[in-house]
Coordinates of C-alpha atoms in Angstrom, one line a residue:
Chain A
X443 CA 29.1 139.3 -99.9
X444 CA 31.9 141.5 -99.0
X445 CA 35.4 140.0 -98.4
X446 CA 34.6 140.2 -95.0
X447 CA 32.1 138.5 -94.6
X448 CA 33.3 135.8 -96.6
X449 CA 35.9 134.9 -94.1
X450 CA 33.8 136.1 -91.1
X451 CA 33.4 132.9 -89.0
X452 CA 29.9 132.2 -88.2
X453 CA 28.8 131.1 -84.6
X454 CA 29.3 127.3 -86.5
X455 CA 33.3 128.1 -86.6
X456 CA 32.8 127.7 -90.0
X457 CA 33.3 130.9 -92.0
X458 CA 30.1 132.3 -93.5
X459 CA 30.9 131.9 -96.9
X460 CA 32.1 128.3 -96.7
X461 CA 28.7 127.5 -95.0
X462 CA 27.2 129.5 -97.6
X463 CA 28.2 127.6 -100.1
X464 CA 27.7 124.4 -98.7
X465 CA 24.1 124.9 -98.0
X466 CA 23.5 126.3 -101.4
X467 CA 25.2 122.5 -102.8
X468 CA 22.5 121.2 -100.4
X469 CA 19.8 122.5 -102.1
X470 CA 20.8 122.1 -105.7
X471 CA 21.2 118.4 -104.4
X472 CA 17.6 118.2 -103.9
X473 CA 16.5 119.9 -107.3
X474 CA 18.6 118.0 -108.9
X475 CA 17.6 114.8 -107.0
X476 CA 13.9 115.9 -107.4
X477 CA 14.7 115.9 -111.3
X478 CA 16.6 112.6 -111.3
X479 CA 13.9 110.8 -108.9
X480 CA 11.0 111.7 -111.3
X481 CA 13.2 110.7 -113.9
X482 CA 13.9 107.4 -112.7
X483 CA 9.7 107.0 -111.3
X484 CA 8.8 107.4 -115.1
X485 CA 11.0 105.7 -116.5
X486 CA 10.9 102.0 -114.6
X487 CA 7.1 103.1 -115.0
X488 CA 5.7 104.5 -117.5
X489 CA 4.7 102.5 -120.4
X490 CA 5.3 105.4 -122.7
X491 CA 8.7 105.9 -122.0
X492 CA 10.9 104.9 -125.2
X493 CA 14.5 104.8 -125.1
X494 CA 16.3 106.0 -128.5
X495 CA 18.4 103.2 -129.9
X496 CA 21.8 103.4 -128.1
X497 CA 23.5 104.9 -131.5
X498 CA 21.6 107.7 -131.7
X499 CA 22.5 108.4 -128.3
X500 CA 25.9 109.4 -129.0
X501 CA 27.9 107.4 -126.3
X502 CA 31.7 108.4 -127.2
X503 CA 30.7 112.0 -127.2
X504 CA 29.3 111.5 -123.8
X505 CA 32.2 109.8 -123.0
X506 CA 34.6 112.4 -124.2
X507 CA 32.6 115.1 -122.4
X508 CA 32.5 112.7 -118.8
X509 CA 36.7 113.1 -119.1
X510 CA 36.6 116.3 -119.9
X511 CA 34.8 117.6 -116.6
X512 CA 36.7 115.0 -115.2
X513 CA 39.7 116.5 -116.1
X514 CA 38.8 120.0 -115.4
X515 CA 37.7 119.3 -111.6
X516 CA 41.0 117.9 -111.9
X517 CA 42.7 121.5 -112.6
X518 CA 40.3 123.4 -110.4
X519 CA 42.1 121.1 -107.4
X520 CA 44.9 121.8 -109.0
X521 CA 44.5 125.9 -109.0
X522 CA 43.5 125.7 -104.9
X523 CA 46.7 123.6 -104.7
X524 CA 48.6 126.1 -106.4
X525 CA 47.2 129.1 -104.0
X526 CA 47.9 127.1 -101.2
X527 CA 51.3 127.1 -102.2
X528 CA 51.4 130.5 -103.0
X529 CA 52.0 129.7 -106.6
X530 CA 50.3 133.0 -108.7
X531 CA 51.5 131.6 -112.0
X532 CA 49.8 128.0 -111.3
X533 CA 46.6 129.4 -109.9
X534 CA 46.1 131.2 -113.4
X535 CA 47.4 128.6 -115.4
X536 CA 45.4 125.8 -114.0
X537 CA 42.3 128.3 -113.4
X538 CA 42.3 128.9 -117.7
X539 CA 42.8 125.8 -118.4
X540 CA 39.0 125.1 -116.3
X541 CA 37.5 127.5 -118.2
X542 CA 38.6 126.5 -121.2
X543 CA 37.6 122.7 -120.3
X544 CA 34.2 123.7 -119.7
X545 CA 34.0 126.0 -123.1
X546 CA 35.1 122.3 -124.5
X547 CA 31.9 120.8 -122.5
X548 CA 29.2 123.2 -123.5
X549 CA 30.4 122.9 -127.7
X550 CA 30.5 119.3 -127.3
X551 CA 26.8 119.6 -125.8
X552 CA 26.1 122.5 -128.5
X553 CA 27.1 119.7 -131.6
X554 CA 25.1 117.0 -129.4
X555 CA 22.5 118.3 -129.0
X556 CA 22.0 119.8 -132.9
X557 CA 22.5 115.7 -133.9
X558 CA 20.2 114.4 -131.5
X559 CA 17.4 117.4 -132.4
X560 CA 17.8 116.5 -136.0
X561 CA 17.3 112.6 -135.7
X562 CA 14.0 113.5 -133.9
X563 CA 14.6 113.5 -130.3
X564 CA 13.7 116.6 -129.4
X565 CA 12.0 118.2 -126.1
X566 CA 8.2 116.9 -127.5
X567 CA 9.4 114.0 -128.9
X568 CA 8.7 111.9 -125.8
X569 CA 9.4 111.5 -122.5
X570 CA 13.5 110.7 -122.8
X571 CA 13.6 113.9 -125.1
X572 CA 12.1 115.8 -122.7
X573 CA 13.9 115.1 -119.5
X574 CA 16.9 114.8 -121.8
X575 CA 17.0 118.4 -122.5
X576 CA 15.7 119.4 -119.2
X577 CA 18.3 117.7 -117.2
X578 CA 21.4 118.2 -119.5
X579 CA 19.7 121.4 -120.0
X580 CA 20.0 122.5 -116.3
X581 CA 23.3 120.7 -116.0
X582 CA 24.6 123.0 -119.3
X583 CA 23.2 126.0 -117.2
X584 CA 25.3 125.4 -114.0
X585 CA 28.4 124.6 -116.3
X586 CA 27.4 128.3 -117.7
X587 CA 27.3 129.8 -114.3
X588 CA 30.5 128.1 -113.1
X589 CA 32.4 129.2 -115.8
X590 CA 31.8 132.6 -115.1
X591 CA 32.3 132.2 -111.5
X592 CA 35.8 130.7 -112.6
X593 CA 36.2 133.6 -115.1
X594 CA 35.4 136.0 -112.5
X595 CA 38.4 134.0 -109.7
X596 CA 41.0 134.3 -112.3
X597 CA 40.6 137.8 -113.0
X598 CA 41.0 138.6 -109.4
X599 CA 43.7 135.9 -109.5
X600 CA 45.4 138.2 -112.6
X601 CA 45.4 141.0 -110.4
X602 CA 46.9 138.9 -107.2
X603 CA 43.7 139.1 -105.1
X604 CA 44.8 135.7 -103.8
X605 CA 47.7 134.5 -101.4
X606 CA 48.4 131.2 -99.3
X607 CA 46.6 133.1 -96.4
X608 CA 43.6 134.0 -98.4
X609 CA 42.0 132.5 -101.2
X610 CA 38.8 131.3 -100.0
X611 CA 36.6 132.2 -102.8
X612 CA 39.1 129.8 -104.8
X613 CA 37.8 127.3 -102.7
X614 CA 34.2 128.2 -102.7
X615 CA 34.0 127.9 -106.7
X616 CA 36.2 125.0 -106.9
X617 CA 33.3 123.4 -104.7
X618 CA 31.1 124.7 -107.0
X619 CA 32.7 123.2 -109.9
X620 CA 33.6 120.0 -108.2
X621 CA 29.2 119.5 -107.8
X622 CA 28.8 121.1 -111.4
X623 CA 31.0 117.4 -112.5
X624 CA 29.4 115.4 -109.8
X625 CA 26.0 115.7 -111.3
X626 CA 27.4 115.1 -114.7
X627 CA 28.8 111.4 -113.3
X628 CA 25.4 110.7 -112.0
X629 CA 23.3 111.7 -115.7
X630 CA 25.8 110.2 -117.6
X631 CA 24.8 106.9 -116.8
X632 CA 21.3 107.4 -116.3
X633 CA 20.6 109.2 -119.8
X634 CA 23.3 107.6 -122.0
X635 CA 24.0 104.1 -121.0
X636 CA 21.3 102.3 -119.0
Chain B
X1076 CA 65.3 130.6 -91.0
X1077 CA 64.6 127.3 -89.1
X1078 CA 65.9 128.5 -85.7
X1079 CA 62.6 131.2 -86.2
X1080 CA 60.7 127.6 -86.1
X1081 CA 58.1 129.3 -88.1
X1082 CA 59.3 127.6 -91.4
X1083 CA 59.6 124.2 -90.0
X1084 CA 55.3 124.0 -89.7
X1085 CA 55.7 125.6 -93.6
X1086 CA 57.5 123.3 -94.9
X1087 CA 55.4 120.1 -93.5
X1088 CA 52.4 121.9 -95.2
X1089 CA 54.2 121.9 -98.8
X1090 CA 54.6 118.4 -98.1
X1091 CA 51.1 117.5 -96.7
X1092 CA 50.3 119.7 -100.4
X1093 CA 53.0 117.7 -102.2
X1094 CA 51.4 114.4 -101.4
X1095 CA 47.5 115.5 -102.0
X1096 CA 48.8 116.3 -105.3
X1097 CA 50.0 112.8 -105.6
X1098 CA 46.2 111.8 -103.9
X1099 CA 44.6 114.4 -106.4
X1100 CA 46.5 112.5 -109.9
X1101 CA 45.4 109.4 -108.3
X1102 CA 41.9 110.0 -107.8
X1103 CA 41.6 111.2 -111.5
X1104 CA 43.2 108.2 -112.7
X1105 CA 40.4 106.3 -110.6
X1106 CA 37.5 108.4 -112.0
X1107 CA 39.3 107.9 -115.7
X1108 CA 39.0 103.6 -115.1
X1109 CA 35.9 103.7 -113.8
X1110 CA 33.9 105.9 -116.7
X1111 CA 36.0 102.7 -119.6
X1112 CA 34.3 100.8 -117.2
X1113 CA 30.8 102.1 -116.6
X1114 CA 31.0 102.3 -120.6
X1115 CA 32.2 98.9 -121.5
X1116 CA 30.3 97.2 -118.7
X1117 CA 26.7 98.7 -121.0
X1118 CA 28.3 96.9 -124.0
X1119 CA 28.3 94.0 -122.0
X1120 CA 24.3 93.6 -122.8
X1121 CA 23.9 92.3 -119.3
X1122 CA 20.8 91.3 -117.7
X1123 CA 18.4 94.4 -117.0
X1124 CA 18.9 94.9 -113.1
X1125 CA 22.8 93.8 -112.8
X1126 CA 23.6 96.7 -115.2
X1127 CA 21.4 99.4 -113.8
X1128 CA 22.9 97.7 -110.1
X1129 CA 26.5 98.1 -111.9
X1130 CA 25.8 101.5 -113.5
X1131 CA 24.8 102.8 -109.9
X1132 CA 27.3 101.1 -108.1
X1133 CA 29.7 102.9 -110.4
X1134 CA 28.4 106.8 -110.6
X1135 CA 28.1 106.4 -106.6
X1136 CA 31.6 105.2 -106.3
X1137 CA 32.8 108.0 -108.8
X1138 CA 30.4 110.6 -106.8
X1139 CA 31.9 109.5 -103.2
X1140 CA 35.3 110.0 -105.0
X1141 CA 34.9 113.5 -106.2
X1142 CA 33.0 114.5 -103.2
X1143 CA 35.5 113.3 -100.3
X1144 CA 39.0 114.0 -102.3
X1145 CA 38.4 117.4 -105.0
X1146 CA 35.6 119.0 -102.1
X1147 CA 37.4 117.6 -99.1
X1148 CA 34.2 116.7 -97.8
X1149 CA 36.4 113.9 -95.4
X1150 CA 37.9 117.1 -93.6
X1151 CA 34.8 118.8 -93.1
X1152 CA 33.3 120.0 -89.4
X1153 CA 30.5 117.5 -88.8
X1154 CA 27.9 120.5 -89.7
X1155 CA 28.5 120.8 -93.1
X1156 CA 28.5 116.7 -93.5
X1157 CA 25.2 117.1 -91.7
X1158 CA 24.2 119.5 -94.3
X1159 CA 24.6 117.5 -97.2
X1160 CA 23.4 114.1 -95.8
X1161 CA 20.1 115.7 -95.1
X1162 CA 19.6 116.9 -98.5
X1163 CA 20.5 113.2 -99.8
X1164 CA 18.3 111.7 -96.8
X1165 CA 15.6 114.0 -98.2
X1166 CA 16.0 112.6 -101.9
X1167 CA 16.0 109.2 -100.5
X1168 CA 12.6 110.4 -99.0
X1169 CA 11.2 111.3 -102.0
X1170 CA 12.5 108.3 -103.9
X1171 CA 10.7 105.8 -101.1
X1172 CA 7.3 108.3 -101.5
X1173 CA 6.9 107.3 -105.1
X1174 CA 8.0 103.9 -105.4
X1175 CA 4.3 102.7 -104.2
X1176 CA 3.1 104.3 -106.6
X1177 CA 5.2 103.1 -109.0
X1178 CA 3.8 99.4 -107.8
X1179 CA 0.0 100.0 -108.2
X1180 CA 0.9 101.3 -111.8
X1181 CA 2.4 98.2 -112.9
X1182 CA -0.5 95.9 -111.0
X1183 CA -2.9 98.3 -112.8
X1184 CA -5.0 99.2 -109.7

C-alpha cells in the first residue's frame, strides 16, 4: 500500500490503512483467542495435562520480560507523541529504544527457552510444553515481525518521512506493537503463574 | 503570530499532547503495579478459582488499559470498536461452544 492509499479515507471516514489495520488486530484476536480457548478447554480438562513445578517455570524472567514490553509500548506512545509534536529527534530516539526493547524480549525468550528445553519441557514433553512453545512461539514471531515493522518506521523516520501532518504509519505499527504486548499480558498469566 | 489565530488551536494541541504524556507515564506506572501484583498475588497459594478469578481480573484490567490509552481505542469511530468487539464476541463464542464439552468429560459420559 502506497502512501496514498494509506491516508485515502475509505467510505467508513476512516482512512484505509487505519481500518486496515484494525481489522487485521481483529483477526489475530481470534487466532490468538482460538489458541488461548483450546488452551484453557484442555487444561481445566484434560486429565493429562501436568503443570511443571512453578521453579522450573522461570517466573522473574517472565516477569522481567512482562516490564520490558511494558516498557517498550510505553516508548512506541512515546515516538507517536513525539511526531505529533513534530519532534524528529524524539521520534527516532524513542522508536530505537522499541526496537532495542524487543531485541531484549526475544534473548530473554532465547535463554528461557534453552533452560526450560533442557529441564525437559520441551514441545513433546506434554501438553503444557506443547502449547508453551506454540503460544510463546507465535507470540516470539509477532514480536519478530513488529520489530521489523518498527525497524522499517525509523528508517523512514531517519530520512524525515514523518511530520506532525503525516505520520500515520507511525500510528499503524505502534497499534501493532501495542497488540504484540497485549497478548503477552494475557499468556503471562495463563502459562507462568496460574 | 497569534493575531493569524492559527497558532492559538496549535498550541492547545501541545497541551492536549503535554497532558496524554502525563496520562501515558501514568498508565505505565499502572500496568508496572498491577504485573508485582498479578505475581505476588500467585505466591499467595490461594484457593484454586479466587486466583485464576484474580489472575483474569488482572490481565483484563491490564488489557483494557493498553487497549483504551497506548491504541486510543476510547477515541475510536464506533466501526472500528465494532470491529474488535466482534472478534472478542466470537472468542467468547467459541469459549461457550466447548465448555459442554468440557462438562461431559469430567462426568465421564
Amino acid at each position: 500500500m502506497n502512501n496514498a492509499h494509506a491516508q485515502e479515507v475509505s467510505a467508513t471516514g476512516i482512512p484505509s490503512g487505519k481500518l486496515g489495520i484494525w481489522m487485521f488486530l481483529a483477526s489475530e484476536v481470534m487466532l490468538f483467542g482460538a489458541f488461548i480457548s483450546s488452551y484453557v478447554i484442555l487444561r481445566t480438562g484434560s486429565p493429562l495435562f501436568e503443570i511443571p513445578a512453578r521453579e522450573m517455570l522461570g517466573v522473574p524472567l517472565a516477569t522481567l520480560n512482562t516490564f520490558v514490553l511494558i516498557l517498550s509500548s510505553v516508548t512506541m506512545v512515546l515516538a507517536l507523541d513525539s511526531v505529533q509534536k513534530n519532534n524528529q529527534k524524539g521520534l527516532s530516539r524513542y522508536l530505537l529504544l522499541t526496537v532495542l526493547l524487543g531485541f531484549v524480549f526475544l534473548g530473554v525468550k532465547a535463554y528461557e527457552y534453552h533452560h526450560k528445553w533442557a529441564e525437559g519441557i520441551t514441545l513433546s514433553s506434554g501438553l503444557f510444553g506443547s502449547f508453551y512453545y506454540t503460544l510463546t512461539g507465535l507470540h516470539a514471531l509477532h514480536v519478530v515481525g513488529g520489530i521489523v515493522f518498527n525497524l522499517y518506521i525509523l528508517v523512514n523516520a531517519l530520512r524525515g518521512k514523518y511530520s506532525s501532518n503525516h505520520h500515520e504509519r507511525v500510528e499503524y505499527a505502534g497499534l501493532y506493537w501495542h497488540f504484540v504486548d497485549l497478548v503477552w499480558v494475557i499468556l503471562f498469566p495463563s502459562l507462568y503463574l496460574l | 503570530m497569534m493575531a493569524d489565530g492559527r497558532l492559538e488551536p496549535k498550541m492547545k494541541d501541545i497541551k492536549e499532547s503535554h497532558s496524554m504524556v502525563g496520562i501515558y507515564l501514568v498508565v505505565f506506572g499502572c500496568l508496572t503495579l498491577l504485573t508485582g501484583l498479578t505475581v505476588g498475588i500467585a505466591y499467595l497459594h490461594l484457593e484454586r478459582t479466587a486466583a485464576v478469578m484474580a489472575a483474569v481480573f488482572i490481565a483484563g484490567l491490564k488489557a483494557t488499559l493498553i487497549t483504551l490509552f497506548f491504541m486510543h481505542f476510547k477515541f475510536e469511530k464506533k466501526i472500528i470498536q465494532v470491529t474488535l468487539y466482534t472478534a472478542l464476541l466470537l472468542i467468547l463464542v467459541l469459549l461457550f461452544i466447548l465448555l459442554p464439552d468440557l462438562g461431559t468429560h469430567r462426568l465421564g459420559l
